[in-house]
Coordinates of C-alpha atoms in Angstrom, one line a residue:
Chain A
X224 CA -106.4 57.3 -63.8
X225 CA -105.1 59.0 -60.6
X226 CA -101.7 60.4 -61.6
X227 CA -101.0 61.3 -58.0
X228 CA -101.1 57.6 -57.0
X229 CA -97.6 56.9 -55.7
X230 CA -97.7 53.3 -57.0
X231 CA -97.5 54.7 -60.5
X232 CA -94.3 56.5 -59.7
X233 CA -92.6 53.7 -57.8
X234 CA -91.5 50.5 -59.4
X235 CA -93.0 47.2 -58.3
X236 CA -90.9 45.1 -55.9
X237 CA -91.4 41.3 -55.7
X238 CA -90.9 38.7 -53.1
X239 CA -89.2 36.6 -55.7
X240 CA -88.4 33.6 -53.5
X241 CA -88.2 32.3 -50.0
X242 CA -86.1 29.6 -48.3
X243 CA -85.6 28.1 -44.9
X244 CA -83.2 26.1 -42.7
X245 CA -83.8 24.1 -39.6
X246 CA -80.8 23.0 -37.6
X247 CA -80.0 19.5 -36.3
X248 CA -82.3 16.5 -35.7
X249 CA -85.8 17.3 -34.2
X250 CA -85.8 17.4 -30.4
X251 CA -88.9 15.6 -29.0
X252 CA -91.0 17.0 -26.1
X253 CA -89.8 14.2 -23.9
X254 CA -86.5 16.1 -23.6
X255 CA -88.4 18.7 -21.6
X256 CA -90.9 16.7 -19.7
X257 CA -88.1 14.8 -17.9
X258 CA -87.2 18.2 -16.3
X259 CA -90.8 19.2 -15.5
X260 CA -91.3 19.9 -11.8
X261 CA -94.4 17.7 -11.5
X262 CA -96.4 15.1 -13.4
X263 CA -99.1 17.7 -13.7
X264 CA -96.7 20.2 -15.3
X265 CA -95.4 17.4 -17.6
X266 CA -98.9 16.7 -18.8
X267 CA -99.5 20.5 -19.3
X268 CA -96.3 20.7 -21.3
X269 CA -97.3 17.7 -23.5
X270 CA -100.6 19.4 -24.2
X271 CA -99.4 22.9 -25.0
X272 CA -95.9 22.3 -26.4
X273 CA -95.1 21.4 -30.1
X274 CA -94.4 17.8 -30.7
X275 CA -90.9 18.7 -32.0
X276 CA -88.5 21.6 -32.5
X277 CA -85.0 22.1 -33.7
X278 CA -82.1 23.3 -31.6
X279 CA -79.1 25.1 -33.0
X280 CA -75.8 23.5 -32.2
X281 CA -73.5 25.1 -29.6
X282 CA -70.9 26.2 -32.2
X283 CA -73.3 27.0 -35.0
X284 CA -73.5 30.7 -35.5
X285 CA -76.2 32.9 -37.0
X286 CA -74.0 33.4 -40.0
X287 CA -73.8 29.6 -40.5
X288 CA -77.6 29.4 -40.3
X289 CA -78.1 32.2 -42.9
X290 CA -75.6 30.6 -45.2
X291 CA -77.5 27.3 -45.0
X292 CA -80.9 29.0 -45.5
X293 CA -79.6 30.8 -48.6
X294 CA -78.1 27.6 -50.2
X295 CA -81.3 26.7 -52.0
X296 CA -81.6 30.3 -53.4
X297 CA -78.1 29.9 -54.7
X298 CA -79.1 26.7 -56.4
X299 CA -82.3 28.2 -57.9
X300 CA -81.0 31.6 -58.9
X301 CA -77.3 31.0 -59.4
X302 CA -74.4 32.0 -57.2
X303 CA -73.9 35.1 -59.4
X304 CA -77.4 36.5 -58.7
X305 CA -76.9 36.1 -54.9
X306 CA -73.3 37.5 -54.9
X307 CA -74.6 40.6 -56.8
X308 CA -77.2 41.4 -54.1
X309 CA -77.4 45.1 -53.5
X310 CA -79.2 45.2 -50.1
X311 CA -78.6 42.8 -47.2
X312 CA -80.9 43.0 -44.1
X313 CA -80.5 40.6 -41.2
X314 CA -82.5 40.1 -38.0
X315 CA -81.0 37.8 -35.3
X316 CA -82.8 36.8 -32.2
X317 CA -79.6 36.2 -30.1
X318 CA -76.6 37.9 -31.7
X319 CA -73.5 35.7 -31.3
X320 CA -71.6 38.9 -30.6
X321 CA -73.8 41.3 -28.6
X322 CA -72.3 44.4 -30.0
X323 CA -72.3 43.4 -33.6
X324 CA -74.8 42.0 -36.0
X325 CA -74.0 39.3 -38.6
X326 CA -74.6 41.3 -41.8
X327 CA -71.0 42.0 -42.9
X328 CA -69.9 38.4 -42.2
X329 CA -72.9 37.0 -44.0
X330 CA -71.9 39.1 -47.0
X331 CA -68.3 37.8 -46.9
X332 CA -69.5 34.2 -46.6
X333 CA -71.8 34.6 -49.6
X334 CA -69.3 36.5 -51.7
X335 CA -71.4 39.6 -51.7
X336 CA -70.5 43.3 -51.7
X337 CA -73.9 44.8 -51.0
X338 CA -74.1 48.6 -50.9
X339 CA -76.7 48.6 -48.1
X340 CA -76.2 46.3 -45.1
X341 CA -78.4 46.7 -42.0
X342 CA -78.6 44.4 -39.0
X343 CA -82.1 45.3 -37.6
X344 CA -83.3 44.5 -34.1
X345 CA -86.7 45.9 -33.5
X346 CA -89.0 44.0 -35.8
X347 CA -89.0 41.0 -33.4
X348 CA -91.3 38.2 -34.5
X349 CA -92.6 40.5 -37.3
X350 CA -89.0 41.1 -38.6
X351 CA -89.7 39.5 -42.0
X352 CA -92.5 42.0 -42.8
X353 CA -90.4 44.8 -41.2
X354 CA -87.5 44.0 -43.5
X355 CA -89.7 43.6 -46.6
X356 CA -90.9 47.1 -45.9
X357 CA -87.4 48.5 -45.4
X358 CA -85.9 46.6 -48.4
X359 CA -88.8 47.7 -50.7
X360 CA -88.2 51.3 -49.7
X361 CA -84.5 51.0 -50.6
X362 CA -85.3 49.2 -53.9
X363 CA -87.9 51.8 -54.9
X364 CA -85.9 54.9 -54.1
X365 CA -82.4 53.9 -55.3
X366 CA -80.8 52.1 -58.2
X367 CA -80.6 48.9 -56.1
X368 CA -82.2 45.9 -57.9
X369 CA -82.1 43.0 -55.4
X370 CA -82.3 42.5 -51.7
X371 CA -81.7 39.6 -49.4
X372 CA -83.6 39.6 -46.0
X373 CA -82.7 37.0 -43.4
X374 CA -84.4 36.2 -40.1
X375 CA -82.5 34.0 -37.6
X376 CA -84.1 32.5 -34.5
X377 CA -81.4 30.9 -32.5
X378 CA -82.3 31.2 -28.8
X379 CA -84.2 27.9 -28.3
X380 CA -81.2 25.7 -27.9
X381 CA -78.9 28.0 -26.1
X382 CA -81.3 29.8 -23.7
X383 CA -84.3 27.4 -23.2
X384 CA -82.2 24.3 -22.4
X385 CA -80.2 25.9 -19.6
X386 CA -80.6 23.9 -16.4
X387 CA -82.8 26.4 -14.6
X388 CA -84.9 27.4 -17.7
X389 CA -85.6 24.0 -19.3
X390 CA -88.0 23.0 -16.4
X391 CA -90.2 26.0 -17.0
X392 CA -93.6 25.4 -18.8
X393 CA -92.6 27.8 -21.6
X394 CA -89.2 26.2 -22.3
X395 CA -90.4 23.6 -24.9
X396 CA -92.3 26.2 -27.0
X397 CA -89.4 27.9 -28.9
X398 CA -87.5 26.2 -31.7
X399 CA -84.6 27.4 -33.8
X400 CA -84.6 28.1 -37.5
X401 CA -83.7 30.6 -40.2
X402 CA -85.8 31.9 -43.1
X403 CA -84.7 34.2 -45.9
X404 CA -86.4 36.1 -48.7
X405 CA -85.2 37.4 -52.0
X406 CA -86.6 40.7 -53.2
X407 CA -86.3 41.8 -56.8
X408 CA -87.3 45.1 -58.4
X409 CA -89.7 43.6 -61.0
X410 CA -93.3 42.4 -61.3
X411 CA -92.9 38.6 -60.9
X412 CA -94.4 38.4 -57.4
X413 CA -95.4 41.9 -56.5
X414 CA -95.8 43.1 -52.9
X415 CA -99.3 44.5 -53.0
X416 CA -99.1 46.4 -49.8
X417 CA -97.3 46.5 -46.4
X418 CA -98.5 48.0 -43.1
X419 CA -95.9 48.4 -40.3
X420 CA -96.9 50.0 -37.0
X421 CA -94.9 50.7 -33.8
X422 CA -96.8 51.0 -30.5
X423 CA -94.6 52.9 -28.1
X424 CA -97.3 52.5 -25.4
X425 CA -96.5 48.7 -25.2
X426 CA -92.7 49.1 -25.2
X427 CA -90.7 47.8 -22.2
X428 CA -93.2 45.1 -21.1
X429 CA -90.8 42.4 -22.1
X430 CA -87.5 42.0 -20.2
X431 CA -84.3 40.1 -20.5
X432 CA -83.5 39.0 -17.0
X433 CA -81.0 36.7 -15.3
X434 CA -83.6 36.0 -12.6
X435 CA -81.6 38.1 -10.1
X436 CA -79.8 41.4 -9.8
X437 CA -77.0 40.5 -12.2
X438 CA -76.8 42.4 -15.5
X439 CA -76.4 39.9 -18.3
X440 CA -72.8 41.0 -19.0
X441 CA -71.7 40.8 -15.4
X442 CA -70.1 37.6 -14.0
X443 CA -72.1 35.4 -11.6
X444 CA -74.9 33.0 -11.2
X445 CA -78.4 33.3 -12.7
X446 CA -79.5 32.1 -16.1
X447 CA -80.7 34.6 -18.7
X448 CA -84.1 34.4 -20.2
X449 CA -86.7 36.6 -21.8
X450 CA -89.6 37.2 -19.4
X451 CA -93.0 38.8 -18.9
X452 CA -94.3 39.5 -15.5
X453 CA -97.0 37.0 -14.6
X454 CA -99.6 39.9 -14.6
X455 CA -98.6 40.9 -18.1
X456 CA -99.3 37.6 -19.7
X457 CA -103.1 38.3 -20.1
X458 CA -102.4 41.8 -21.3
X459 CA -99.9 40.6 -24.0
X460 CA -102.3 37.8 -25.0
X461 CA -105.1 40.3 -25.5
X462 CA -102.9 42.7 -27.4
X463 CA -101.6 40.0 -29.7
X464 CA -105.2 38.8 -30.4
X465 CA -106.0 42.4 -31.5
X466 CA -102.8 43.6 -33.2
X467 CA -102.3 40.9 -35.8
X468 CA -105.8 41.0 -37.2
X469 CA -105.7 44.8 -37.0
X470 CA -102.7 45.2 -39.3
X471 CA -103.8 42.3 -41.5
X472 CA -107.2 43.8 -42.0
X473 CA -105.7 47.2 -42.8
X474 CA -103.8 45.6 -45.7
X475 CA -106.8 43.7 -46.9
X476 CA -108.8 46.9 -46.9
X477 CA -106.3 48.8 -49.0
X478 CA -105.8 46.0 -51.5
X479 CA -109.6 45.6 -51.8
X480 CA -109.7 41.9 -50.7
X481 CA -111.9 40.6 -47.9
X482 CA -109.9 38.8 -45.3
X483 CA -112.0 35.6 -45.9
X484 CA -110.9 35.7 -49.5
X485 CA -107.2 35.6 -48.7
X486 CA -105.7 32.4 -50.3
X487 CA -102.9 31.9 -47.7
X488 CA -102.5 33.6 -44.4
X489 CA -99.1 33.1 -42.6
X490 CA -98.3 34.6 -39.2
X491 CA -95.8 34.2 -36.5
X492 CA -96.6 31.3 -34.2
X493 CA -96.1 32.0 -30.5
X494 CA -98.6 29.3 -29.5
X495 CA -101.7 27.4 -30.6
X496 CA -104.1 29.9 -29.0
X497 CA -102.9 32.8 -31.1
X498 CA -103.0 30.7 -34.3
X499 CA -106.7 29.7 -33.5
X500 CA -107.7 33.3 -32.5
X501 CA -106.1 34.9 -35.6
X502 CA -107.6 32.6 -38.1
X503 CA -111.1 33.0 -36.4
X504 CA -110.6 36.8 -36.5
X505 CA -109.8 36.7 -40.2
X506 CA -112.8 34.3 -40.8
X507 CA -110.5 31.9 -42.6
X508 CA -110.7 28.1 -42.6
X509 CA -107.7 26.7 -40.6
X510 CA -106.3 25.1 -43.8
X511 CA -105.7 28.5 -45.3
X512 CA -103.7 29.6 -42.2
X513 CA -100.9 27.1 -42.3
X514 CA -98.2 26.9 -39.6
X515 CA -95.2 24.8 -38.7
X516 CA -95.8 25.0 -34.9
X517 CA -96.1 21.3 -34.3
X518 CA -92.8 20.4 -35.9
X519 CA -90.8 23.6 -35.3
X520 CA -92.4 25.4 -32.3
X521 CA -92.3 29.2 -32.0
X522 CA -89.8 30.2 -34.6
X523 CA -90.0 33.9 -33.7
X524 CA -89.1 36.0 -36.8
X525 CA -88.2 32.9 -38.8
X526 CA -91.7 31.6 -38.5
X527 CA -93.2 33.4 -41.5
X528 CA -90.4 32.5 -44.1
X529 CA -90.0 29.0 -42.8
X530 CA -93.7 28.3 -43.1
X531 CA -93.9 30.0 -46.5
X532 CA -91.0 27.8 -47.7
X533 CA -92.6 24.6 -46.3
X534 CA -95.9 25.4 -48.0
X535 CA -94.3 26.4 -51.3
X536 CA -92.2 23.2 -51.4
X537 CA -95.4 21.2 -50.7
X538 CA -96.9 22.9 -53.8
X539 CA -99.6 24.6 -51.8
X540 CA -98.8 28.2 -52.9
X541 CA -100.3 28.8 -56.4
X542 CA -98.9 31.5 -58.6
X543 CA -101.3 34.4 -58.7
X544 CA -102.8 33.7 -55.3
X545 CA -102.8 36.3 -52.6
X546 CA -100.5 35.5 -49.7
X547 CA -100.9 37.6 -46.6
X548 CA -98.3 37.7 -43.8
X549 CA -98.8 39.2 -40.4
X550 CA -97.1 39.2 -37.0
X551 CA -96.6 41.1 -33.8
X552 CA -93.4 41.6 -31.8
X553 CA -92.3 41.3 -28.2
X554 CA -95.1 42.5 -25.8
X555 CA -96.9 44.3 -28.7
X556 CA -94.6 47.2 -29.5
X557 CA -94.5 46.4 -33.2
X558 CA -96.9 44.7 -35.7
X559 CA -96.7 44.4 -39.4
X560 CA -98.6 42.8 -42.3
X561 CA -97.7 42.4 -46.0
X562 CA -99.7 41.0 -49.0
X563 CA -98.0 39.5 -52.0
X564 CA -99.3 38.2 -55.3
X565 CA -97.4 34.9 -55.2
X566 CA -95.1 34.2 -58.1
X567 CA -92.6 31.7 -56.7
X568 CA -94.6 28.5 -56.9
X569 CA -92.5 25.3 -57.1
Chain B
X152 CA -152.3 61.5 -37.6
X153 CA -149.1 62.9 -36.1
X154 CA -146.1 60.8 -35.3
X155 CA -145.5 62.6 -32.0
X156 CA -147.4 64.9 -29.8
X157 CA -144.4 65.2 -27.5
X158 CA -142.0 68.1 -27.6
X159 CA -139.1 65.8 -28.2
X160 CA -135.7 67.6 -28.4
X161 CA -137.3 71.0 -28.3
X162 CA -134.6 72.1 -25.8
X163 CA -131.8 71.5 -28.4
X164 CA -131.2 73.6 -31.5
X165 CA -131.7 71.6 -34.7
X166 CA -128.4 69.9 -36.0
X167 CA -126.7 70.7 -32.7
X168 CA -126.0 67.1 -32.1
X169 CA -124.3 65.7 -35.3
X170 CA -124.6 62.0 -36.0
X171 CA -128.0 61.6 -34.4
X172 CA -129.9 59.1 -36.5
X173 CA -133.7 59.3 -36.1
X174 CA -136.4 58.3 -38.6
X175 CA -137.0 62.0 -39.3
X176 CA -133.5 62.7 -40.7
X177 CA -132.6 59.2 -41.8
X178 CA -135.4 57.0 -43.2
X179 CA -135.3 53.2 -43.2
X180 CA -133.8 53.0 -46.7
X181 CA -130.9 55.2 -45.5
X182 CA -130.5 53.6 -42.1
X183 CA -130.7 49.9 -43.0
X184 CA -127.3 49.8 -44.8
X185 CA -125.8 51.6 -41.9
X186 CA -127.1 49.0 -39.4
X187 CA -126.1 46.1 -41.7
X188 CA -122.6 47.6 -41.9
X189 CA -122.5 47.5 -38.1
X190 CA -123.2 43.8 -38.0
X191 CA -120.1 41.6 -38.0
X192 CA -119.4 37.9 -37.8
X193 CA -116.4 38.5 -35.5
X194 CA -116.2 41.3 -32.9
X195 CA -112.8 42.4 -31.4
X196 CA -112.5 41.4 -27.8
X197 CA -111.7 44.9 -26.8
X198 CA -114.8 46.3 -28.3
X199 CA -117.0 43.9 -26.3
X200 CA -114.9 43.7 -23.1
X201 CA -112.9 46.9 -23.1
X202 CA -114.7 49.2 -20.6
X203 CA -117.4 46.7 -19.6
X204 CA -117.4 43.1 -18.8
X205 CA -120.9 41.7 -19.5
X206 CA -121.7 38.0 -18.9
X207 CA -125.1 36.5 -18.8
X208 CA -126.9 33.2 -18.8
X209 CA -130.0 31.1 -18.2
X210 CA -130.3 29.1 -15.0
X211 CA -132.9 26.4 -14.5
X212 CA -133.9 27.5 -10.9
X213 CA -136.7 29.7 -9.5
X214 CA -135.7 33.4 -9.8
X215 CA -136.9 34.5 -6.4
X216 CA -134.9 31.8 -4.6
X217 CA -131.9 32.5 -6.8
X218 CA -132.1 36.2 -6.0
X219 CA -132.3 35.5 -2.3
X220 CA -129.2 33.2 -2.5
X221 CA -127.3 35.8 -4.4
X222 CA -128.4 38.6 -2.0
X223 CA -126.5 36.8 0.8
X224 CA -122.9 37.7 0.7
X225 CA -121.9 34.2 1.9
X226 CA -123.0 32.7 -1.4
X227 CA -119.7 34.0 -2.9
X228 CA -118.0 31.4 -0.8
X229 CA -119.6 28.8 -3.1
X230 CA -119.7 29.9 -6.7
X231 CA -116.8 32.3 -7.0
X232 CA -113.5 30.9 -8.1
X233 CA -111.3 32.4 -5.4
X234 CA -113.1 34.2 -2.6
X235 CA -112.9 32.1 0.6
X236 CA -113.3 32.5 4.4
X237 CA -116.1 35.0 4.7
X238 CA -116.5 36.6 8.1
X239 CA -118.6 39.6 9.0
X240 CA -116.6 42.6 10.3
X241 CA -117.6 44.8 13.2
X242 CA -119.3 47.0 10.7
X243 CA -122.8 45.5 10.0
X244 CA -123.2 44.2 6.4
X245 CA -119.4 44.5 5.7
X246 CA -117.7 41.1 5.1
X247 CA -114.1 40.3 4.8
X248 CA -112.7 37.2 3.0
X249 CA -109.5 36.2 1.2
X250 CA -109.1 36.6 -2.5
X251 CA -106.8 33.7 -3.2
X252 CA -105.8 35.2 -6.6
X253 CA -103.3 37.2 -4.6
X254 CA -101.0 36.1 -1.8
X255 CA -102.3 37.2 1.6
X256 CA -105.0 39.3 0.1
X257 CA -108.1 40.4 2.0
X258 CA -111.2 41.5 0.0
X259 CA -114.0 43.4 1.6
X260 CA -117.6 43.1 0.3
X261 CA -120.8 44.9 1.0
X262 CA -123.9 43.6 -0.8
X263 CA -126.6 46.1 -1.9
X264 CA -129.7 44.2 -3.0
X265 CA -133.1 45.3 -4.1
X266 CA -135.8 42.7 -3.8
X267 CA -138.3 44.6 -6.1
X268 CA -135.9 44.8 -9.0
X269 CA -134.0 41.6 -8.0
X270 CA -130.7 43.5 -8.4
X271 CA -127.7 42.4 -6.3
X272 CA -124.7 44.6 -6.4
X273 CA -121.5 43.5 -4.7
X274 CA -119.4 46.5 -3.7
X275 CA -115.9 45.2 -3.1
X276 CA -112.2 46.2 -2.8
X277 CA -108.9 44.5 -2.2
X278 CA -106.9 45.4 1.0
X279 CA -109.1 48.1 2.5
X280 CA -112.8 48.7 3.2
X281 CA -112.9 52.5 3.1
X282 CA -113.5 52.8 -0.6
X283 CA -115.4 49.8 -2.2
X284 CA -114.7 50.6 -5.8
X285 CA -115.0 47.2 -7.5
X286 CA -118.7 46.9 -8.2
X287 CA -120.2 43.8 -9.6
X288 CA -123.7 44.5 -10.9
X289 CA -126.1 41.5 -11.1
X290 CA -129.7 41.2 -12.0
X291 CA -132.0 38.2 -11.8
X292 CA -134.8 38.2 -14.3
X293 CA -137.8 35.8 -14.3
X294 CA -137.3 33.7 -17.4
X295 CA -141.0 33.2 -17.7
X296 CA -141.2 36.9 -18.7
X297 CA -138.3 37.0 -21.2
X298 CA -138.1 33.4 -22.5
X299 CA -141.6 32.1 -21.8
X300 CA -140.2 29.3 -19.7
X301 CA -139.6 28.7 -16.0
X302 CA -136.2 29.6 -14.7
X303 CA -133.9 32.6 -14.2
X304 CA -131.8 34.8 -16.4
X305 CA -128.8 36.3 -14.7
X306 CA -127.2 39.5 -16.1
X307 CA -123.8 40.4 -14.7
X308 CA -121.9 43.5 -15.6
X309 CA -118.6 44.9 -14.4
X310 CA -117.2 48.4 -15.3
X311 CA -113.5 49.1 -15.9
X312 CA -112.9 51.4 -13.0
X313 CA -109.5 53.3 -13.3
X314 CA -108.2 51.7 -10.1
X315 CA -108.0 48.4 -11.9
X316 CA -105.1 50.0 -13.8
X317 CA -103.6 51.8 -10.9
X318 CA -103.9 50.9 -7.2
X319 CA -104.2 54.1 -5.3
X320 CA -104.1 52.2 -2.0
X321 CA -100.5 50.9 -2.2
X322 CA -100.0 51.4 1.5
X323 CA -102.7 48.8 2.4
X324 CA -101.3 46.1 0.1
X325 CA -99.4 43.2 1.7
X326 CA -95.6 43.3 1.3
X327 CA -94.2 41.6 -1.8
X328 CA -97.5 40.7 -3.4
X329 CA -96.7 40.5 -7.1
X330 CA -100.2 40.9 -8.5
X331 CA -102.9 43.5 -8.5
X332 CA -106.6 42.7 -9.2
X333 CA -106.6 44.9 -12.3
X334 CA -103.8 42.8 -13.8
X335 CA -106.6 40.2 -14.5
X336 CA -109.0 42.6 -16.2
X337 CA -108.4 41.1 -19.6
X338 CA -109.3 37.7 -18.2
X339 CA -112.5 38.9 -16.4
X340 CA -114.8 38.0 -19.3
X341 CA -113.6 34.4 -19.3
X342 CA -113.2 34.3 -15.5
X343 CA -116.7 35.6 -14.8
X344 CA -118.1 33.2 -17.4
X345 CA -116.4 30.4 -15.5
X346 CA -118.0 31.7 -12.2
X347 CA -121.4 32.1 -13.8
X348 CA -121.1 28.5 -15.0
X349 CA -120.3 27.5 -11.4
X350 CA -123.4 29.4 -10.2
X351 CA -125.6 27.6 -12.7
X352 CA -124.2 24.2 -11.9
X353 CA -124.8 24.7 -8.1
X354 CA -128.2 26.2 -8.4
X355 CA -129.4 23.7 -11.0
X356 CA -128.2 20.8 -8.9
X357 CA -130.1 22.1 -5.8
X358 CA -133.2 22.9 -7.9
X359 CA -133.2 19.4 -9.5
X360 CA -132.7 17.6 -6.2
X361 CA -135.3 19.5 -4.2
X362 CA -132.8 21.3 -2.1
X363 CA -133.3 24.9 -1.1
X364 CA -131.2 27.1 -3.5
X365 CA -130.0 29.1 -0.5
X366 CA -128.7 26.3 1.8
X367 CA -129.8 26.2 5.4
X368 CA -126.4 27.1 6.8
X369 CA -126.7 30.5 5.2
X370 CA -129.9 31.3 6.9
X371 CA -128.6 30.6 10.4

């Protein structure tokens, strides 16, 4: 036995449960094709876009979404367990208040008094893995026993239905939703390994622009949207193709499992091409790489927990199976992967 | 019997080049697992197309005629995706055309062909003709020799010149053009495959219909 092995000195941390929430009635793709600038574009949109997605209501806040996503956890684990959470981490795609994250208000709404509350912005579409990594560190190094991590994607309705934006080919791809995870310091569904990497060389390639000179906080015309320059699209595509399998393979190697033996691989879901390329790169049959793209679109950070929840509720995640999660963020400035021995089967 | 009578590597001290694998220092039993480990079922895109962009294919058309077609710069008007309007400049052998990938973009091309090796190298550049740094290396091989059947094999390689990442001739670029040729590098493998498919379709149609591979208008 290797007594210098850090896993012997650190307690196991489990992803004990996941849950998700999708706001409102599904919005069909016809909503967007009516605004397409040409028939050709409408056809292209029909081909590439998901069949449906959910849009958050105008007055529904990120706090509301987290509260609704946590409701099934309250039901399954008891209100007391949730209100006793020690660590609360949130990630919100479009903060309702740009200078303040929703963490403290989420805690108030759920009757919690957590000792560690962090609103974290940089994990992007890989935020679920990023927050598992952060929460695990806190649980392993303090007397904290439980953590709640919450990923809210809420920019599809507010941003991508603006009158200038909804006609763009990319407008129908995002969907709104929220996914949460419950982490507990025990061995019920142990996190086998996590790999998180920041790539400073790819930072700054994604912009938030108002399609003009206006800063987003300044008054005036011009609708805000996340953009890549046209020339960067191929670069981002190639990076994404590479980064997700890279971190996923790194985790596979360390836990001693061949990628083709992973029971369930869940990634973020920016588009169909990435989903196909990643599952080819991992040499997995498509059925072991489930997604919710067609019914939910690109859920950004919420994609991993929402898909895990859907698979779990459908009875397709077996206790004892190896579940691997992987994602990359923004234009490639962050990527993460985490493996869990599943223990939350319904 | 000796394995070699040649003074191989006699100019280099022994073990001066670490990692050299030769039958003398790594026998088949030792090397086979190393080679097997290098074989994969999936190869990262970057590993195949990072610094080089190789595409190749078989074309059912006579190699000599295909070579002669490719050796004429004007053929690019037909099988490339976006180069149009070729006219010869005052400098013999230097042609200018539009690359319609960019707004208002001129591309200059000089073709260097070798009939003995059947190599056709297109030396090109966007915006200026002083330094033709984009070099498309093509080679036509007689398929009879390599595949034991009539036809041609076309090998086409492109190297990732640093100017693809940084245009040193900003002053010659048209105003307000948003793209640079190197922005498309990651798409070159697929884009060149698409163009090679065009070349195959055109050449095979002409060959199958008894038309000259190099059309008459190009010989005028």
